[in-house]
Every structure is written in C-alpha cells, then in structure tokens.
Amino acid sequence: MARAGLTTDRLTRAGAELADEVGFDRVTLSALARRFDVQVASLYAHVRNSQDLRTRIALLALDELAVRAADALAGRAGRDALAALGGVYRDYARAHPGRWAAAQLRLDPATAAASAGSRHAELTRAILRGYDLREPDQTHAVRLLGSVFNGYVNLELGGSFDHSAPDTGQSWTRVLDALDALLRHWPAP
C-alpha cells in the first residue's frame, strides 16, 4: 500500500527542489526517499525508477519555463520579445539550476512530442515572425537562439565568466543586440 501523502506530483516537485539544491545529476530515488523518511520501495507505487523521476522533473521544468515564457512574451515583438524570452531562460536557470539542467534532458521522441518542449519552439517562432523569416531559415534561427541562450546561461551558471570584465549583464545585453541585428539582417543562402 502506498504511504499516505505520497503522490507522483508531490514526489516530482520534491525531486525538482532536490535538483535545485544538490544538482540534477544527484537526484536519485534513494535521496528522495530520505527526504520523505521512507524506504525506496515506498516510492515505486508512484514512479517506476530513477529515470522515470528524472523525466518527470524534466517535464515539470519544461512546462514551468513555457508558462513563464508565454507570460513574458505577451504583447511584445522584435528585440523586446527576444530579450523577454532570453530573460525568462536566464532568470529561471539562476533561480532553479537543477530544473534548468533537467530541462536539457534528452527525452524519447514520444515524450518529447507530448511535452512543453514543442511550445518553446512555437514561442520562439512567434518572435521570429516579427523578423519576417520563412522556412527553412526560421528553423535555423530557432536552433541558433536555443543554442545561444542555452550556451550563455550554462557558461554563466558554471562560473565561466566570473574572472573577467565587463559584467555578465553587459555582455548579455550585447548578445541580445547582436542577435536582434542578425535576425533583422538574416543572410541569404
């Protein structure tokens, strides 16, 4: 019988909190069981295994990010929208480093298709409509923005920019300016 109070949602959220505290790579069923003062076997009524838990945390993070991004993009266009989307990712990663790492988890195709991950691409495409990009350039631009935002945020989180001036906020602004200029003057094939 499942222990009272344990649910899949509660375990997923506790796993996400644990990821933010100790790192996504250190989230295990054993660590989660210790948090609830239960035996690992008590968790199997709610999650299949550690990979199932990790996938659920990734899906939670993708959903949280998509909701925040949609809210931030409402009524914005051009560079303002670009900065809003990048800002959501950067702020989320700073506030929730474990969840941010979880959002990078490679999902199987069916799980990925059903996740909020596709909503991120749709939100990015909505921004790109303001730059009048058509396919296949739109897909190239979605990948570029994802790569730059993810790369910058991961390098910043890892401390790669800590040892030199200027401040990372200034660099972030310049990165957004450069992306905006590139998208306004997208090179012809």
XYZ file of N, CA, C and O in Angstrom:
756
model
N 0.836 -1.175 0.000
C 0.000 0.000 0.000
C 0.888 1.249 0.000
O 1.915 1.291 0.661
N 0.483 2.255 -0.772
C 1.263 3.479 -0.866
C 1.202 4.254 0.440
O 0.170 4.286 1.100
N 2.313 4.848 0.804
C 2.379 5.639 2.029
C 1.496 6.875 1.868
O 1.520 7.553 0.853
N 0.723 7.177 2.892
C -0.193 8.322 2.870
C 0.579 9.605 2.607
O 1.636 9.831 3.181
N 0.043 10.422 1.737
C 0.655 11.710 1.452
C 1.592 11.707 0.270
O 1.900 12.760 -0.276
N 2.073 10.548 -0.145
C 2.954 10.492 -1.301
C 2.116 10.387 -2.566
O 1.219 9.554 -2.656
N 2.413 11.259 -3.506
C 1.787 11.205 -4.823
C 2.881 11.394 -5.861
O 3.978 11.869 -5.545
N 2.569 11.070 -7.089
C 3.539 11.268 -8.162
C 3.904 12.742 -8.273
O 5.085 13.095 -8.390
N 2.908 13.614 -8.209
C 3.160 15.050 -8.315
C 4.026 15.545 -7.159
O 4.975 16.303 -7.369
N 3.706 15.117 -5.962
C 4.478 15.553 -4.792
C 5.921 15.075 -4.882
O 6.856 15.821 -4.569
N 6.121 13.849 -5.328
C 7.480 13.327 -5.483
C 8.233 14.069 -6.585
O 9.425 14.369 -6.438
N 7.540 14.378 -7.679
C 8.179 15.102 -8.774
C 8.618 16.487 -8.317
O 9.749 16.916 -8.579
N 7.748 17.176 -7.619
C 8.078 18.525 -7.135
C 9.203 18.475 -6.095
O 10.101 19.326 -6.104
N 9.176 17.485 -5.229
C 10.256 17.330 -4.249
C 11.559 16.981 -4.959
O 12.633 17.457 -4.566
N 11.475 16.171 -6.005
C 12.665 15.858 -6.797
C 13.221 17.097 -7.477
O 14.442 17.281 -7.559
N 12.339 17.977 -7.953
C 12.777 19.226 -8.584
C 13.460 20.135 -7.567
O 14.487 20.751 -7.859
N 12.895 20.207 -6.370
C 13.520 21.005 -5.304
C 14.887 20.428 -4.948
O 15.859 21.177 -4.761
N 14.957 19.109 -4.858
C 16.227 18.443 -4.567
C 17.252 18.748 -5.665
O 18.417 19.033 -5.377
N 16.802 18.723 -6.910
C 17.697 19.034 -8.026
C 18.260 20.445 -7.899
O 19.450 20.668 -8.152
N 17.414 21.395 -7.505
C 17.888 22.764 -7.327
C 18.885 22.877 -6.180
O 19.786 23.719 -6.218
N 18.739 22.036 -5.183
C 19.622 22.086 -4.016
C 20.956 21.380 -4.249
O 22.002 21.897 -3.851
N 20.920 20.190 -4.851
C 22.138 19.376 -4.937
C 22.613 19.118 -6.362
O 23.680 18.562 -6.565
N 21.815 19.491 -7.350
C 22.158 19.240 -8.745
C 21.322 18.111 -9.311
O 21.074 17.105 -8.636
N 20.894 18.286 -10.537
C 20.026 17.309 -11.182
C 20.684 15.938 -11.282
O 20.031 14.911 -11.117
N 21.975 15.914 -11.506
C 22.695 14.646 -11.644
C 22.759 13.850 -10.338
O 23.066 12.672 -10.340
N 22.427 14.480 -9.221
C 22.483 13.793 -7.926
C 21.104 13.412 -7.396
O 20.982 12.952 -6.267
N 20.078 13.598 -8.218
C 18.724 13.208 -7.808
C 18.562 11.710 -8.036
O 18.713 11.224 -9.157
N 18.273 11.000 -6.956
C 18.043 9.558 -7.019
C 16.815 9.221 -6.187
O 16.375 10.029 -5.358
N 16.309 8.030 -6.403
C 15.191 7.589 -5.570
C 15.627 7.464 -4.114
O 14.847 7.767 -3.207
N 16.846 7.045 -3.878
C 17.352 6.945 -2.502
C 17.358 8.298 -1.818
O 16.926 8.431 -0.667
N 17.841 9.327 -2.513
C 17.880 10.667 -1.932
C 16.469 11.185 -1.679
O 16.203 11.825 -0.648
N 15.572 10.897 -2.589
C 14.184 11.335 -2.425
C 13.508 10.598 -1.267
O 12.782 11.198 -0.473
N 13.778 9.310 -1.139
C 13.214 8.530 -0.033
C 13.693 9.075 1.312
O 12.911 9.175 2.265
N 14.973 9.457 1.378
C 15.496 10.043 2.613
C 14.763 11.339 2.950
O 14.476 11.613 4.108
N 14.431 12.105 1.939
C 13.723 13.371 2.155
C 12.356 13.140 2.805
O 11.900 13.944 3.604
N 11.707 12.056 2.430
C 10.384 11.747 2.972
C 10.447 10.764 4.139
O 9.409 10.364 4.663
N 11.647 10.338 4.499
C 11.839 9.379 5.588
C 11.027 8.102 5.346
O 10.292 7.631 6.218
N 11.168 7.577 4.129
C 10.510 6.320 3.754
C 11.535 5.416 3.087
O 12.626 5.841 2.718
N 11.168 4.176 2.924
C 12.004 3.238 2.178
C 11.836 3.508 0.682
O 10.765 3.927 0.237
N 12.870 3.247 -0.083
C 12.816 3.441 -1.535
C 11.628 2.684 -2.129
O 10.935 3.182 -3.018
N 11.358 1.507 -1.612
C 10.254 0.701 -2.137
C 8.918 1.435 -2.062
O 8.030 1.204 -2.896
N 8.769 2.345 -1.120
C 7.523 3.110 -0.986
C 7.292 4.045 -2.171
O 6.153 4.439 -2.446
N 8.356 4.393 -2.869
C 8.237 5.320 -3.995
C 7.766 4.631 -5.277
O 7.224 5.280 -6.166
N 7.965 3.315 -5.352
C 7.652 2.600 -6.589
C 6.159 2.556 -6.916
O 5.788 2.255 -8.041
N 5.316 2.892 -5.977
C 3.883 2.993 -6.276
C 3.588 4.260 -7.079
O 2.508 4.385 -7.657
N 4.577 5.179 -7.141
C 4.352 6.479 -7.776
C 5.288 6.759 -8.948
O 4.913 7.498 -9.864
N 6.489 6.231 -8.904
C 7.448 6.380 -10.004
C 8.077 5.017 -10.272
O 8.314 4.248 -9.343
N 8.352 4.732 -11.542
C 8.876 3.407 -11.910
C 10.320 3.193 -11.474
O 10.705 2.122 -11.047
N 11.123 4.257 -11.651
C 12.553 4.163 -11.351
C 13.148 5.570 -11.388
O 12.419 6.555 -11.593
N 14.460 5.671 -11.216
C 15.112 6.984 -11.209
C 14.942 7.706 -12.533
O 14.750 8.920 -12.564
N 15.005 6.967 -13.637
C 14.848 7.610 -14.950
C 13.444 8.183 -15.102
O 13.271 9.272 -15.649
N 12.448 7.482 -14.622
C 11.077 7.988 -14.658
C 10.983 9.283 -13.847
O 10.387 10.266 -14.300
N 11.578 9.310 -12.675
C 11.584 10.520 -11.850
C 12.287 11.656 -12.579
O 11.772 12.776 -12.634
N 13.443 11.373 -13.150
C 14.204 12.404 -13.865
C 13.402 12.950 -15.048
O 13.390 14.159 -15.290
N 12.715 12.072 -15.756
C 11.881 12.509 -16.882
C 10.747 13.393 -16.387
O 10.442 14.431 -16.984
N 10.131 13.018 -15.300
C 9.029 13.826 -14.741
C 9.521 15.209 -14.303
O 8.831 16.212 -14.491
N 10.711 15.273 -13.738
C 11.284 16.571 -13.351
C 11.549 17.402 -14.607
O 11.269 18.609 -14.634
N 12.069 16.778 -15.643
C 12.316 17.491 -16.903
C 11.014 18.047 -17.482
O 10.964 19.204 -17.924
N 9.960 17.240 -17.461
C 8.671 17.694 -17.990
C 8.113 18.851 -17.165
O 7.557 19.807 -17.722
N 8.279 18.774 -15.850
C 7.849 19.868 -14.977
C 8.606 21.147 -15.329
O 8.008 22.224 -15.473
N 9.917 21.046 -15.471
C 10.735 22.220 -15.784
C 10.354 22.810 -17.142
O 10.221 24.034 -17.276
N 10.167 21.971 -18.147
C 9.775 22.471 -19.470
C 8.439 23.189 -19.405
O 8.250 24.230 -20.041
N 7.520 22.640 -18.635
C 6.204 23.264 -18.501
C 6.314 24.605 -17.769
O 5.734 25.605 -18.206
N 7.042 24.630 -16.667
C 7.206 25.888 -15.932
C 7.836 26.958 -16.814
O 7.391 28.119 -16.817
N 8.841 26.586 -17.574
C 9.507 27.535 -18.469
C 8.551 28.038 -19.552
O 8.544 29.230 -19.876
N 7.760 27.144 -20.125
C 6.835 27.547 -21.189
C 5.788 28.523 -20.670
O 5.455 29.504 -21.346
N 5.272 28.269 -19.482
C 4.277 29.181 -18.894
C 4.899 30.555 -18.672
O 4.312 31.591 -19.024
N 6.090 30.581 -18.105
C 6.768 31.859 -17.851
C 7.095 32.580 -19.159
O 6.946 33.804 -19.246
N 7.545 31.829 -20.154
C 7.886 32.449 -21.439
C 6.647 33.032 -22.110
O 6.687 34.158 -22.625
N 5.561 32.299 -22.117
C 4.329 32.799 -22.739
C 3.868 34.081 -22.050
O 3.474 35.048 -22.718
N 3.918 34.103 -20.736
C 3.524 35.305 -19.993
C 4.441 36.485 -20.344
O 3.977 37.607 -20.531
N 5.733 36.233 -20.422
C 6.699 37.295 -20.692
C 6.580 37.834 -22.120
O 6.857 39.009 -22.357
N 6.173 36.988 -23.053
C 6.109 37.401 -24.455
C 4.816 38.119 -24.831
O 4.766 38.793 -25.859
N 3.812 38.009 -23.997
C 2.510 38.598 -24.320
C 2.649 40.089 -24.634
O 3.170 40.857 -23.828
N 2.226 40.468 -25.834
C 2.235 41.866 -26.247
C 3.583 42.411 -26.669
O 3.721 43.610 -26.894
N 4.584 41.569 -26.805
C 5.930 42.033 -27.179
C 6.288 41.559 -28.580
O 5.803 40.536 -29.038
N 7.189 42.296 -29.194
C 7.666 41.931 -30.530
C 9.115 42.372 -30.678
O 9.631 43.155 -29.873
N 9.770 41.857 -31.713
C 11.127 42.270 -32.036
C 12.113 42.022 -30.914
O 12.049 41.013 -30.208
N 13.024 42.988 -30.741
C 14.079 42.835 -29.746
C 13.498 42.717 -28.335
O 14.029 41.992 -27.504
N 12.401 43.410 -28.079
C 11.766 43.343 -26.766
C 11.326 41.904 -26.458
O 11.520 41.409 -25.353
N 10.751 41.236 -27.428
C 10.322 39.840 -27.252
C 11.534 38.929 -27.112
O 11.543 38.007 -26.288
N 12.538 39.175 -27.928
C 13.774 38.388 -27.867
C 14.402 38.485 -26.469
O 14.769 37.473 -25.866
N 14.478 39.701 -25.936
C 15.043 39.909 -24.604
C 14.166 39.264 -23.530
O 14.687 38.708 -22.548
N 12.858 39.314 -23.715
C 11.949 38.709 -22.732
C 12.149 37.196 -22.673
O 12.238 36.620 -21.584
N 12.232 36.552 -23.824
C 12.417 35.102 -23.847
C 13.766 34.712 -23.248
O 13.843 33.835 -22.386
N 14.809 35.371 -23.689
C 16.129 35.086 -23.136
C 16.177 35.352 -21.640
O 16.780 34.589 -20.889
N 15.524 36.412 -21.215
C 15.491 36.747 -19.788
C 14.783 35.695 -18.959
O 15.215 35.382 -17.843
N 13.704 35.137 -19.499
C 12.997 34.065 -18.781
C 13.932 32.881 -18.571
O 14.036 32.343 -17.469
N 14.631 32.471 -19.621
C 15.531 31.333 -19.506
C 16.658 31.625 -18.505
O 16.973 30.799 -17.651
N 17.234 32.789 -18.624
C 18.362 33.147 -17.747
C 17.909 33.236 -16.290
O 18.579 32.711 -15.390
N 16.795 33.896 -16.044
C 16.290 34.035 -14.674
C 15.885 32.685 -14.087
O 16.143 32.406 -12.915
N 15.245 31.850 -14.887
C 14.826 30.533 -14.413
C 16.048 29.692 -14.042
O 16.069 29.026 -12.998
N 17.056 29.732 -14.891
C 18.272 28.951 -14.625
C 18.953 29.403 -13.341
O 19.450 28.572 -12.575
N 18.958 30.695 -13.094
C 19.568 31.202 -11.860
C 18.761 30.785 -10.631
O 19.322 30.436 -9.605
N 17.445 30.860 -10.737
C 16.581 30.525 -9.601
C 16.456 29.020 -9.391
O 16.289 28.565 -8.266
N 16.533 28.265 -10.477
C 16.307 26.813 -10.424
C 17.366 26.071 -11.252
O 17.047 25.474 -12.283
N 18.612 26.073 -10.809
C 19.668 25.449 -11.618
C 19.457 23.957 -11.873
O 19.787 23.464 -12.959
N 18.903 23.246 -10.913
C 18.660 21.818 -11.114
C 17.549 21.571 -12.122
O 17.642 20.675 -12.960
N 16.504 22.361 -12.033
C 15.406 22.228 -13.002
C 15.874 22.637 -14.386
O 15.466 22.042 -15.389
N 16.702 23.679 -14.448
C 17.251 24.098 -15.745
C 18.027 22.939 -16.370
O 17.861 22.641 -17.553
N 18.850 22.278 -15.581
C 19.589 21.112 -16.084
C 18.622 20.014 -16.511
O 18.826 19.355 -17.534
N 17.554 19.827 -15.759
C 16.562 18.805 -16.104
C 15.903 19.111 -17.442
O 15.613 18.197 -18.221
N 15.677 20.377 -17.715
C 15.032 20.767 -18.974
C 15.889 20.401 -20.185
O 15.382 20.341 -21.304
N 17.168 20.115 -19.958
C 18.071 19.727 -21.051
C 18.098 18.209 -21.271
O 18.747 17.728 -22.193
N 17.395 17.465 -20.422
C 17.402 16.008 -20.514
C 16.869 15.551 -21.871
O 15.834 16.029 -22.330
N 17.576 14.636 -22.468
C 17.122 14.081 -23.750
C 15.935 13.154 -23.479
O 16.043 12.192 -22.718
N 14.817 13.454 -24.115
C 13.597 12.678 -23.948
C 13.383 11.788 -25.159
O 13.808 12.133 -26.266
N 12.693 10.667 -24.947
C 12.373 9.835 -26.101
C 11.407 10.626 -26.991
O 10.725 11.545 -26.538
N 11.342 10.291 -28.284
C 10.540 11.094 -29.222
C 9.075 11.273 -28.823
O 8.537 12.376 -28.944
N 8.424 10.244 -28.333
C 7.008 10.362 -27.973
C 6.831 11.288 -26.764
O 5.923 12.134 -26.752
N 7.695 11.149 -25.778
C 7.615 12.002 -24.594
C 7.928 13.449 -24.961
O 7.242 14.376 -24.515
N 8.937 13.633 -25.793
C 9.298 14.987 -26.230
C 8.148 15.640 -26.985
O 7.835 16.812 -26.765
N 7.512 14.889 -27.858
C 6.407 15.442 -28.657
C 5.230 15.851 -27.785
O 4.519 16.812 -28.098
N 5.018 15.134 -26.685
C 3.893 15.437 -25.792
C 4.261 16.468 -24.727
O 3.396 16.888 -23.965
N 5.515 16.889 -24.679
C 5.979 17.800 -23.630
C 5.771 19.257 -24.041
O 5.391 19.562 -25.168
N 6.087 20.150 -23.110
C 6.031 21.581 -23.394
C 7.225 22.034 -24.225
O 7.286 23.195 -24.616
N 8.140 21.126 -24.523
C 9.297 21.474 -25.347
C 8.896 22.045 -26.694
O 9.484 23.023 -27.170
N 7.870 21.460 -27.304
C 7.419 21.983 -28.601
C 6.830 23.386 -28.451
O 6.900 24.202 -29.368
N 6.291 23.680 -27.281
C 5.757 25.028 -27.058
C 6.872 26.071 -27.060
O 6.677 27.202 -27.517
N 8.053 25.684 -26.589
C 9.193 26.602 -26.619
C 9.545 26.965 -28.060
O 9.803 28.133 -28.359
N 9.541 25.972 -28.927
C 9.813 26.240 -30.345
C 8.733 27.142 -30.936
O 9.031 28.068 -31.704
N 7.477 26.909 -30.573
C 6.381 27.746 -31.069
C 6.530 29.184 -30.590
O 6.292 30.130 -31.354
N 6.900 29.360 -29.337
C 7.096 30.708 -28.802
C 8.249 31.411 -29.513
O 8.169 32.605 -29.824
N 9.314 30.676 -29.771
C 10.446 31.251 -30.491
C 10.035 31.602 -31.917
O 10.379 32.672 -32.428
N 9.264 30.734 -32.556
C 8.777 31.040 -33.911
C 7.877 32.271 -33.916
O 7.891 33.043 -34.874
N 7.117 32.472 -32.858
C 6.275 33.663 -32.764
C 7.146 34.927 -32.760
O 6.802 35.924 -33.404
N 8.252 34.877 -32.055
C 9.186 36.011 -32.062
C 9.731 36.229 -33.465
O 9.818 37.358 -33.948
N 10.069 35.140 -34.123
C 10.716 35.240 -35.434
C 9.782 35.766 -36.517
O 10.251 36.305 -37.531
N 8.479 35.633 -36.325
C 7.544 36.225 -37.301
C 7.744 37.725 -37.391
O 7.580 38.323 -38.455
N 8.127 38.341 -36.298
C 8.412 39.773 -36.298
C 9.656 40.128 -37.095
O 9.858 41.293 -37.437
N 10.467 39.155 -37.376
C 11.672 39.372 -38.184
C 11.466 38.906 -39.631
O 12.392 38.940 -40.428
N 10.283 38.447 -39.946
C 9.893 38.041 -41.300
C 10.799 36.937 -41.861
O 11.200 36.981 -43.021
N 11.093 35.953 -41.035
C 11.877 34.805 -41.506
C 10.943 33.696 -41.956
O 9.943 33.402 -41.304
N 11.258 33.079 -43.063
C 10.483 31.964 -43.607
C 11.303 30.686 -43.476
O 12.494 30.713 -43.222
N 10.645 29.558 -43.656
C 11.351 28.274 -43.629
C 12.260 28.152 -44.847
O 11.931 28.678 -45.894
N 13.384 27.498 -44.737
C 13.940 26.801 -43.579
C 14.724 27.720 -42.637
O 15.190 27.275 -41.593
N 14.827 29.013 -42.993
C 15.597 29.927 -42.146
C 15.008 30.055 -40.748
O 15.740 30.243 -39.778
N 13.690 29.943 -40.644
C 13.070 30.041 -39.330
C 13.561 28.918 -38.407
O 13.880 29.158 -37.237
N 13.642 27.705 -38.936
C 14.153 26.588 -38.135
C 15.611 26.815 -37.758
O 16.012 26.560 -36.615
N 16.399 27.325 -38.700
C 17.805 27.624 -38.386
C 17.882 28.661 -37.264
O 18.701 28.533 -36.345
N 17.030 29.661 -37.317
C 17.041 30.722 -36.303
C 16.570 30.197 -34.944
O 17.108 30.602 -33.904
N 15.578 29.314 -34.922
C 15.133 28.700 -33.658
C 16.305 27.965 -33.018
O 16.558 28.093 -31.813
N 17.027 27.215 -33.818
C 18.180 26.467 -33.298
C 19.287 27.405 -32.830
O 19.939 27.143 -31.810
N 19.506 28.484 -33.563
C 20.522 29.458 -33.170
C 20.171 30.079 -31.820
O 21.015 30.127 -30.909
N 18.938 30.547 -31.682
C 18.541 31.181 -30.420
C 18.624 30.193 -29.260
O 19.113 30.546 -28.182
N 18.158 28.989 -29.473
C 18.243 27.974 -28.419
C 19.681 27.712 -28.020
O 19.998 27.599 -26.827
N 20.557 27.631 -29.004
C 21.972 27.373 -28.731
C 22.624 28.522 -27.973
O 23.370 28.307 -27.006
N 22.345 29.744 -28.403
C 22.959 30.900 -27.745
C 22.429 31.054 -26.323
O 23.205 31.219 -25.377
N 21.108 31.000 -26.160
C 20.547 31.152 -24.815
C 21.044 30.050 -23.886
O 21.493 30.319 -22.778
N 20.964 28.824 -24.344
C 21.395 27.697 -23.519
C 22.889 27.777 -23.227
O 23.323 27.602 -22.085
N 23.678 28.039 -24.239
C 25.124 28.108 -24.053
C 25.536 29.213 -23.102
O 26.340 28.996 -22.186
N 24.981 30.398 -23.294
C 25.341 31.519 -22.435
C 24.958 31.234 -20.983
O 25.757 31.419 -20.068
N 23.725 30.785 -20.807
C 23.236 30.522 -19.455
C 24.072 29.434 -18.779
O 24.463 29.567 -17.613
N 24.377 28.365 -19.483
C 25.170 27.286 -18.883
C 26.587 27.741 -18.544
O 27.117 27.380 -17.487
N 27.189 28.516 -19.429
C 28.523 29.034 -19.130
C 28.490 29.981 -17.938
O 29.360 29.927 -17.058
N 27.479 30.828 -17.886
C 27.357 31.753 -16.765
C 27.124 30.999 -15.451
O 27.758 31.299 -14.432
N 26.231 30.015 -15.465
C 25.971 29.216 -14.263
C 27.226 28.484 -13.797
O 27.439 28.313 -12.603
N 28.016 28.037 -14.748
C 29.232 27.296 -14.417
C 30.384 28.172 -13.953
O 31.448 27.662 -13.620
N 30.183 29.495 -13.952
C 31.229 30.399 -13.483
C 32.264 30.772 -14.522
O 33.283 31.386 -14.190
N 32.008 30.439 -15.778
C 32.997 30.696 -16.826
C 33.282 32.173 -17.061
O 34.324 32.524 -17.590
N 32.351 33.049 -16.699
C 32.521 34.476 -16.946
C 32.909 35.245 -15.676
O 32.970 36.465 -15.688
N 33.156 34.543 -14.597
C 33.381 35.191 -13.306
C 34.720 35.931 -13.195
O 34.881 36.761 -12.311
N 35.650 35.640 -14.056
C 37.021 36.116 -13.849
C 37.440 37.234 -14.782
O 38.636 37.517 -14.899
N 36.459 37.861 -15.437
C 36.841 38.939 -16.341
C 35.736 39.982 -16.434
O 34.573 39.699 -16.202
N 36.158 41.185 -16.781
C 35.218 42.276 -17.030
C 34.911 42.260 -18.528
O 35.673 41.690 -19.310
N 33.820 42.817 -18.942
C 32.792 43.522 -18.190
C 31.827 42.552 -17.511
O 31.899 41.342 -17.704
N 30.923 43.125 -16.756
C 29.886 42.377 -16.060
C 29.086 41.526 -17.051
O 28.857 41.926 -18.197
N 28.649 40.349 -16.595
C 27.901 39.447 -17.485
C 26.581 40.052 -17.954
O 26.109 39.725 -19.043
N 25.999 40.940 -17.178
C 24.776 41.611 -17.607
C 25.017 42.483 -18.828
O 24.173 42.555 -19.731
N 26.177 43.136 -18.871
C 26.523 43.947 -20.037
C 26.726 43.058 -21.265
O 26.274 43.386 -22.358
N 27.399 41.949 -21.060
C 27.604 41.018 -22.185
C 26.277 40.470 -22.674
O 26.054 40.340 -23.880
N 25.381 40.138 -21.746
C 24.063 39.612 -22.109
C 23.316 40.607 -22.994
O 22.741 40.237 -24.016
N 23.361 41.880 -22.624
C 22.703 42.917 -23.422
C 23.303 42.985 -24.814
O 22.573 43.094 -25.807
N 24.605 42.881 -24.902
C 25.278 42.929 -26.218
C 24.938 41.689 -27.047
O 24.771 41.785 -28.266
N 24.839 40.544 -26.397
C 24.438 39.321 -27.105
C 23.042 39.500 -27.696
O 22.793 39.168 -28.853
N 22.119 40.053 -26.908
C 20.757 40.289 -27.402
C 20.760 41.287 -28.553
O 20.040 41.101 -29.542
N 21.577 42.343 -28.449
C 21.686 43.319 -29.538
C 22.205 42.648 -30.813
O 21.702 42.906 -31.912
N 23.204 41.798 -30.653
C 23.786 41.112 -31.810
C 22.779 40.151 -32.442
O 22.673 40.082 -33.676
N 22.045 39.420 -31.618
C 21.025 38.513 -32.153
C 19.937 39.285 -32.888
O 19.503 38.885 -33.978
N 19.511 40.404 -32.311
C 18.494 41.233 -32.946
C 18.989 41.727 -34.308
O 18.263 41.651 -35.307
N 20.215 42.209 -34.362
C 20.783 42.693 -35.628
C 20.870 41.558 -36.654
O 20.537 41.742 -37.829
N 21.308 40.402 -36.213
C 21.412 39.258 -37.122
C 20.038 38.870 -37.659
O 19.872 38.630 -38.862
N 19.041 38.808 -36.792
C 17.704 38.409 -37.231
C 17.083 39.450 -38.166
O 16.345 39.086 -39.089
N 17.396 40.726 -37.956
C 16.873 41.761 -38.855
C 17.573 41.727 -40.211
O 16.996 42.169 -41.211
N 18.781 41.206 -40.248
C 19.566 41.162 -41.493
C 20.021 39.733 -41.768
O 21.205 39.492 -42.029
N 19.093 38.813 -41.710
C 19.418 37.401 -41.886
C 20.072 37.205 -43.247
O 19.569 37.672 -44.272
N 21.194 36.497 -43.270
C 21.908 36.323 -44.546
C 21.146 35.421 -45.526
O 20.504 34.449 -45.123
N 21.212 35.805 -46.779
C 20.601 34.981 -47.822
C 21.430 33.715 -48.006
O 22.640 33.718 -47.779
N 20.767 32.612 -48.386
C 21.515 31.359 -48.582
C 22.516 31.459 -49.718
O 22.372 32.212 -50.620
